[in-house]
mmCIF file of C-alpha atoms in Angstrom:
data_model
loop_
_atom_site.group_PDB
_atom_site.id
_atom_site.type_symbol
_atom_site.label_atom_id
_atom_site.label_comp_id
_atom_site.label_asym_id
_atom_site.label_seq_id
_atom_site.Cartn_x
_atom_site.Cartn_y
_atom_site.Cartn_z
ATOM 1 C CA UNK A 171 32.278 136.464 -172.435
ATOM 2 C CA UNK A 172 33.282 132.879 -171.915
ATOM 3 C CA UNK A 173 30.697 130.282 -172.833
ATOM 4 C CA UNK A 174 30.751 126.506 -172.998
ATOM 5 C CA UNK A 175 28.084 124.572 -174.859
ATOM 6 C CA UNK A 176 27.298 120.888 -174.616
ATOM 7 C CA UNK A 177 24.433 120.282 -176.992
ATOM 8 C CA UNK A 178 23.860 116.594 -176.284
ATOM 9 C CA UNK A 179 22.037 116.206 -172.959
ATOM 10 C CA UNK A 180 22.247 112.436 -172.880
ATOM 11 C CA UNK A 181 23.934 109.489 -174.605
ATOM 12 C CA UNK A 182 24.164 105.773 -174.107
ATOM 13 C CA UNK A 183 26.718 103.257 -175.349
ATOM 14 C CA UNK A 184 27.339 99.547 -175.065
ATOM 15 C CA UNK A 185 30.173 98.323 -172.917
ATOM 16 C CA UNK A 186 33.488 98.078 -174.846
ATOM 17 C CA UNK A 187 32.317 100.454 -177.577
ATOM 18 C CA UNK A 188 33.669 103.929 -178.335
ATOM 19 C CA UNK A 189 31.714 107.103 -177.704
ATOM 20 C CA UNK A 190 32.406 110.771 -178.457
ATOM 21 C CA UNK A 191 31.089 113.652 -176.380
ATOM 22 C CA UNK A 192 30.968 117.058 -178.024
ATOM 23 C CA UNK A 193 31.727 120.492 -176.624
ATOM 24 C CA UNK A 194 32.083 123.927 -178.175
ATOM 25 C CA UNK A 195 33.262 127.051 -176.459
ATOM 26 C CA UNK A 196 33.772 130.739 -177.004
ATOM 27 C CA UNK A 197 36.560 132.911 -175.699
ATOM 28 C CA UNK A 198 38.421 135.992 -176.848
ATOM 29 C CA UNK A 199 41.619 134.935 -175.101
ATOM 30 C CA UNK A 200 44.596 133.149 -176.667
ATOM 31 C CA UNK A 201 45.763 131.737 -173.341
ATOM 32 C CA UNK A 202 43.214 129.274 -172.029
ATOM 33 C CA UNK A 203 42.780 125.710 -170.883
ATOM 34 C CA UNK A 204 40.057 123.155 -171.478
ATOM 35 C CA UNK A 205 38.966 120.339 -169.204
ATOM 36 C CA UNK A 206 36.639 117.392 -169.127
ATOM 37 C CA UNK A 207 35.311 116.467 -165.687
ATOM 38 C CA UNK A 208 33.289 113.412 -164.756
ATOM 39 C CA UNK A 209 30.644 113.551 -162.028
ATOM 40 C CA UNK A 210 29.316 110.167 -160.859
ATOM 41 C CA UNK A 211 26.279 109.923 -158.558
ATOM 42 C CA UNK A 212 28.607 110.499 -155.599
ATOM 43 C CA UNK A 213 28.661 114.161 -156.817
ATOM 44 C CA UNK A 214 32.452 114.479 -156.719
ATOM 45 C CA UNK A 215 33.849 116.123 -159.845
ATOM 46 C CA UNK A 216 36.779 114.084 -161.121
ATOM 47 C CA UNK A 217 39.230 115.386 -163.703
ATOM 48 C CA UNK A 218 39.265 113.223 -166.812
ATOM 49 C CA UNK A 219 41.610 115.149 -169.098
ATOM 50 C CA UNK A 220 42.949 118.646 -169.738
ATOM 51 C CA UNK A 221 44.236 120.485 -172.792
ATOM 52 C CA UNK A 222 46.353 123.622 -172.971
ATOM 53 C CA UNK A 223 45.235 125.794 -175.891
ATOM 54 C CA UNK A 224 48.806 126.551 -176.947
ATOM 55 C CA UNK A 225 49.510 122.847 -177.491
ATOM 56 C CA UNK A 226 48.622 121.519 -180.925
ATOM 57 C CA UNK A 227 48.889 117.897 -179.898
ATOM 58 C CA UNK A 228 45.650 116.376 -178.606
ATOM 59 C CA UNK A 229 45.784 115.197 -174.991
ATOM 60 C CA UNK A 230 45.346 111.511 -174.187
ATOM 61 C CA UNK A 231 44.905 109.698 -170.880
ATOM 62 C CA UNK A 232 44.625 105.947 -171.264
ATOM 63 C CA UNK A 233 41.157 105.278 -172.773
ATOM 64 C CA UNK A 234 40.342 108.994 -172.946
ATOM 65 C CA UNK A 235 41.443 111.317 -175.715
ATOM 66 C CA UNK A 236 40.359 114.685 -177.037
ATOM 67 C CA UNK A 237 39.914 116.182 -180.475
ATOM 68 C CA UNK A 238 40.873 119.834 -179.995
ATOM 69 C CA UNK A 239 39.973 122.004 -182.997
ATOM 70 C CA UNK A 240 41.123 125.473 -181.985
ATOM 71 C CA UNK A 241 39.880 127.342 -185.046
ATOM 72 C CA UNK A 242 36.438 125.780 -184.719
ATOM 73 C CA UNK A 243 36.506 126.191 -180.919
ATOM 74 C CA UNK A 244 35.591 122.561 -180.510
ATOM 75 C CA UNK A 245 36.798 120.189 -177.797
ATOM 76 C CA UNK A 246 35.328 116.691 -177.988
ATOM 77 C CA UNK A 247 36.086 113.765 -175.683
ATOM 78 C CA UNK A 248 36.489 110.242 -177.006
ATOM 79 C CA UNK A 249 36.097 107.327 -174.624
ATOM 80 C CA UNK A 250 37.412 104.042 -175.996
ATOM 81 C CA UNK A 251 36.519 100.600 -174.679
ATOM 82 C CA UNK A 252 33.699 102.037 -172.549
ATOM 83 C CA UNK A 253 33.316 100.539 -169.090
ATOM 84 C CA UNK A 254 30.330 100.420 -166.756
ATOM 85 C CA UNK A 255 32.225 102.702 -164.382
ATOM 86 C CA UNK A 256 32.246 105.416 -167.039
ATOM 87 C CA UNK A 257 28.537 105.978 -166.408
ATOM 88 C CA UNK A 258 28.323 109.545 -165.101
ATOM 89 C CA UNK A 259 27.648 113.163 -165.980
ATOM 90 C CA UNK A 260 30.436 114.665 -168.066
ATOM 91 C CA UNK A 261 31.190 118.363 -167.994
ATOM 92 C CA UNK A 262 33.328 120.363 -170.372
ATOM 93 C CA UNK A 263 34.997 123.386 -168.765
ATOM 94 C CA UNK A 264 37.028 126.397 -169.871
ATOM 95 C CA UNK A 265 39.615 128.361 -167.906
ATOM 96 C CA UNK A 266 40.905 131.632 -169.323
ATOM 97 C CA UNK A 267 44.430 132.565 -168.315
ATOM 98 C CA UNK A 268 43.432 136.006 -167.093
ATOM 99 C CA UNK A 269 40.488 134.888 -165.003
ATOM 100 C CA UNK A 270 40.220 132.903 -161.818
ATOM 101 C CA UNK A 271 37.391 130.514 -162.534
ATOM 102 C CA UNK A 272 36.272 127.508 -164.473
ATOM 103 C CA UNK A 273 33.260 128.000 -166.724
ATOM 104 C CA UNK A 274 31.299 124.789 -167.174
ATOM 105 C CA UNK A 275 28.862 123.525 -169.771
ATOM 106 C CA UNK A 276 25.499 122.099 -168.739
ATOM 107 C CA UNK A 277 26.825 118.582 -168.797
ATOM 108 C CA UNK A 278 25.928 115.372 -170.581
ATOM 109 C CA UNK A 279 24.653 112.181 -169.010
ATOM 110 C CA UNK A 280 26.495 109.121 -170.311
ATOM 111 C CA UNK A 281 25.151 105.653 -169.625
ATOM 112 C CA UNK A 282 27.246 102.593 -170.414
ATOM 113 C CA UNK A 283 25.080 99.513 -170.822
ATOM 114 C CA UNK A 284 26.277 95.945 -170.184
ATOM 115 C CA UNK B 27 43.753 115.025 -145.807
ATOM 116 C CA UNK B 28 43.915 113.057 -148.999
ATOM 117 C CA UNK B 29 41.277 115.101 -150.774
ATOM 118 C CA UNK B 30 38.935 118.046 -150.437
ATOM 119 C CA UNK B 31 36.315 117.437 -147.785
ATOM 120 C CA UNK B 32 33.047 119.263 -147.256
ATOM 121 C CA UNK B 33 30.609 119.241 -144.369
ATOM 122 C CA UNK B 34 27.788 118.676 -143.965
ATOM 123 C CA UNK B 35 27.056 116.330 -146.831
ATOM 124 C CA UNK B 36 23.432 117.377 -146.802
ATOM 125 C CA UNK B 37 21.683 120.289 -145.152
ATOM 126 C CA UNK B 38 17.957 120.912 -144.903
ATOM 127 C CA UNK B 39 16.833 124.269 -143.599
ATOM 128 C CA UNK B 40 13.804 126.490 -143.575
ATOM 129 C CA UNK B 41 13.372 129.641 -145.578
ATOM 130 C CA UNK B 42 14.840 132.606 -143.759
ATOM 131 C CA UNK B 43 17.376 130.628 -141.726
ATOM 132 C CA UNK B 44 21.159 131.061 -141.692
ATOM 133 C CA UNK B 45 23.476 128.264 -142.864
ATOM 134 C CA UNK B 46 27.214 127.642 -142.902
ATOM 135 C CA UNK B 47 28.926 125.249 -145.269
ATOM 136 C CA UNK B 48 32.472 124.142 -144.586
ATOM 137 C CA UNK B 49 35.306 123.219 -146.950
ATOM 138 C CA UNK B 50 38.613 121.643 -145.975
ATOM 139 C CA UNK B 51 41.012 121.816 -148.962
ATOM 140 C CA UNK B 52 43.910 119.568 -149.797
ATOM 141 C CA UNK B 53 46.793 120.253 -147.439
ATOM 142 C CA UNK B 54 49.171 122.827 -148.900
ATOM 143 C CA UNK B 55 46.753 124.159 -151.509
ATOM 144 C CA UNK B 56 46.644 127.944 -151.341
ATOM 145 C CA UNK B 57 43.870 128.437 -153.903
ATOM 146 C CA UNK B 58 40.277 127.620 -152.937
ATOM 147 C CA UNK B 59 37.110 127.966 -154.997
ATOM 148 C CA UNK B 60 33.392 127.762 -154.290
ATOM 149 C CA UNK B 61 30.904 126.804 -157.002
ATOM 150 C CA UNK B 62 27.132 126.319 -156.963
ATOM 151 C CA UNK B 63 25.488 123.599 -159.013
ATOM 152 C CA UNK B 64 21.746 123.865 -159.545
ATOM 153 C CA UNK B 65 19.742 120.862 -160.680
ATOM 154 C CA UNK B 66 20.487 119.952 -164.280
ATOM 155 C CA UNK B 67 23.215 122.553 -164.655
ATOM 156 C CA UNK B 68 26.972 122.728 -164.568
ATOM 157 C CA UNK B 69 28.741 124.301 -161.600
ATOM 158 C CA UNK B 70 28.796 128.107 -161.498
ATOM 159 C CA UNK B 71 31.631 130.067 -159.939
ATOM 160 C CA UNK B 72 30.956 131.904 -156.692
ATOM 161 C CA UNK B 73 34.250 132.995 -155.141
ATOM 162 C CA UNK B 74 37.990 132.367 -155.258
ATOM 163 C CA UNK B 75 40.481 132.658 -152.388
ATOM 164 C CA UNK B 76 44.225 132.987 -152.717
ATOM 165 C CA UNK B 77 45.462 132.362 -149.205
ATOM 166 C CA UNK B 78 43.272 134.219 -146.729
ATOM 167 C CA UNK B 79 41.961 136.847 -149.123
ATOM 168 C CA UNK B 80 39.055 136.699 -151.527
ATOM 169 C CA UNK B 81 40.750 137.404 -154.845
ATOM 170 C CA UNK B 82 37.527 137.269 -156.851
ATOM 171 C CA UNK B 83 34.018 137.269 -155.381
ATOM 172 C CA UNK B 84 32.247 138.307 -158.572
ATOM 173 C CA UNK B 85 30.128 135.160 -158.649
ATOM 174 C CA UNK B 86 28.383 135.701 -155.313
ATOM 175 C CA UNK B 87 24.746 136.281 -156.291
ATOM 176 C CA UNK B 88 23.915 138.900 -153.654
ATOM 177 C CA UNK B 89 24.911 140.185 -150.232
ATOM 178 C CA UNK B 90 23.233 137.290 -148.451
ATOM 179 C CA UNK B 91 26.221 135.188 -149.472
ATOM 180 C CA UNK B 92 29.571 135.576 -147.765
ATOM 181 C CA UNK B 93 32.669 133.394 -147.468
ATOM 182 C CA UNK B 94 35.736 133.461 -145.263
ATOM 183 C CA UNK B 95 39.063 131.693 -145.044
ATOM 184 C CA UNK B 96 40.665 133.224 -141.963
ATOM 185 C CA UNK B 97 43.784 131.059 -141.708
ATOM 186 C CA UNK B 98 44.272 130.268 -145.367
ATOM 187 C CA UNK B 99 43.072 126.697 -145.054
ATOM 188 C CA UNK B 100 39.458 125.858 -144.117
ATOM 189 C CA UNK B 101 36.789 128.013 -145.711
ATOM 190 C CA UNK B 102 33.204 128.630 -144.693
ATOM 191 C CA UNK B 103 30.446 129.732 -147.040
ATOM 192 C CA UNK B 104 27.733 131.579 -145.172
ATOM 193 C CA UNK B 105 24.215 132.177 -146.444
ATOM 194 C CA UNK B 106 21.877 134.510 -144.584
ATOM 195 C CA UNK B 107 18.078 134.600 -144.852
ATOM 196 C CA UNK B 108 18.029 131.541 -147.086
ATOM 197 C CA UNK B 109 15.551 131.389 -149.956
ATOM 198 C CA UNK B 110 14.152 128.375 -151.786
ATOM 199 C CA UNK B 111 16.164 129.396 -154.832
ATOM 200 C CA UNK B 112 19.360 128.828 -152.853
ATOM 201 C CA UNK B 113 18.714 125.088 -152.980
ATOM 202 C CA UNK B 114 21.614 123.536 -154.865
ATOM 203 C CA UNK B 115 24.802 121.550 -154.440
ATOM 204 C CA UNK B 116 27.645 123.740 -153.228
ATOM 205 C CA UNK B 117 31.009 122.506 -154.434
ATOM 206 C CA UNK B 118 34.409 123.448 -153.128
ATOM 207 C CA UNK B 119 37.660 122.982 -155.036
ATOM 208 C CA UNK B 120 41.304 123.651 -154.328
ATOM 209 C CA UNK B 121 44.488 123.883 -156.349
ATOM 210 C CA UNK B 122 48.130 124.219 -155.442
ATOM 211 C CA UNK B 123 48.569 127.903 -156.141
ATOM 212 C CA UNK B 124 45.891 129.010 -158.588
ATOM 213 C CA UNK B 125 48.382 130.844 -160.742
ATOM 214 C CA UNK B 126 49.149 130.222 -164.374
ATOM 215 C CA UNK B 127 50.216 127.918 -165.846
ATOM 216 C CA UNK B 128 46.898 126.738 -164.561
ATOM 217 C CA UNK B 129 46.795 123.880 -162.179
ATOM 218 C CA UNK B 130 44.017 121.365 -161.906
ATOM 219 C CA UNK B 131 41.224 122.139 -159.490
ATOM 220 C CA UNK B 132 40.354 119.202 -157.235
ATOM 221 C CA UNK B 133 36.763 119.079 -156.078
ATOM 222 C CA UNK B 134 35.099 117.951 -152.901
ATOM 223 C CA UNK B 135 31.894 115.881 -152.813
ATOM 224 C CA UNK B 136 29.757 118.946 -152.256
ATOM 225 C CA UNK B 137 27.050 119.926 -149.798
ATOM 226 C CA UNK B 138 23.482 119.499 -150.973
ATOM 227 C CA UNK B 139 21.437 122.360 -149.533
ATOM 228 C CA UNK B 140 17.660 122.155 -149.503
ATOM 229 C CA UNK B 141 15.686 125.188 -148.396
ATOM 230 C CA UNK B 142 12.081 124.375 -147.549
#
């Protein structure tokens, strides 16, 4: 069964600093995709970054990058130069190639302080 | 429209009542998903449509829940005989085709349902 675990319920960071959010997952598939979504108080889930499991190179999107450790089934998100607008819930999610659904972790509340 | 829209934004109902939640996906997206997000949890899959048909409804918790997408665009999630445990945010997402290689799912703002 697919599972996604986010063990840190909450973190805070000072503006302009770097923070890393952790995520581990379990799947028996070789073809899968991993995502980080951000959910601000407006409730809308916004895609932050995605990673295809078959790609060895870690994905990057501007200030956001991932550390994808396939053997360890770990998928952490690094946010550089944190901004106040990064304050939100962050969800790690897994999509197996043979299924039709995203499986989410419980989420982590990130607060960026001025 | 520019994004996925959901109506109503908030819905308060009494236990035992019937509710309908509407999702309007991004124009041209054939894949549509419903998720339920309980307080303090991540979203949980309910049902997936490819066009007009429900390709996977394995996440629907029981037969009080039903969803339709009659013309392959707008979808309605229907909940009969609501219970207090149905209180949650119901999220809708759409993607271009839903087929691999997987495309990003774009989410709406959700409907917050409160059953008193």
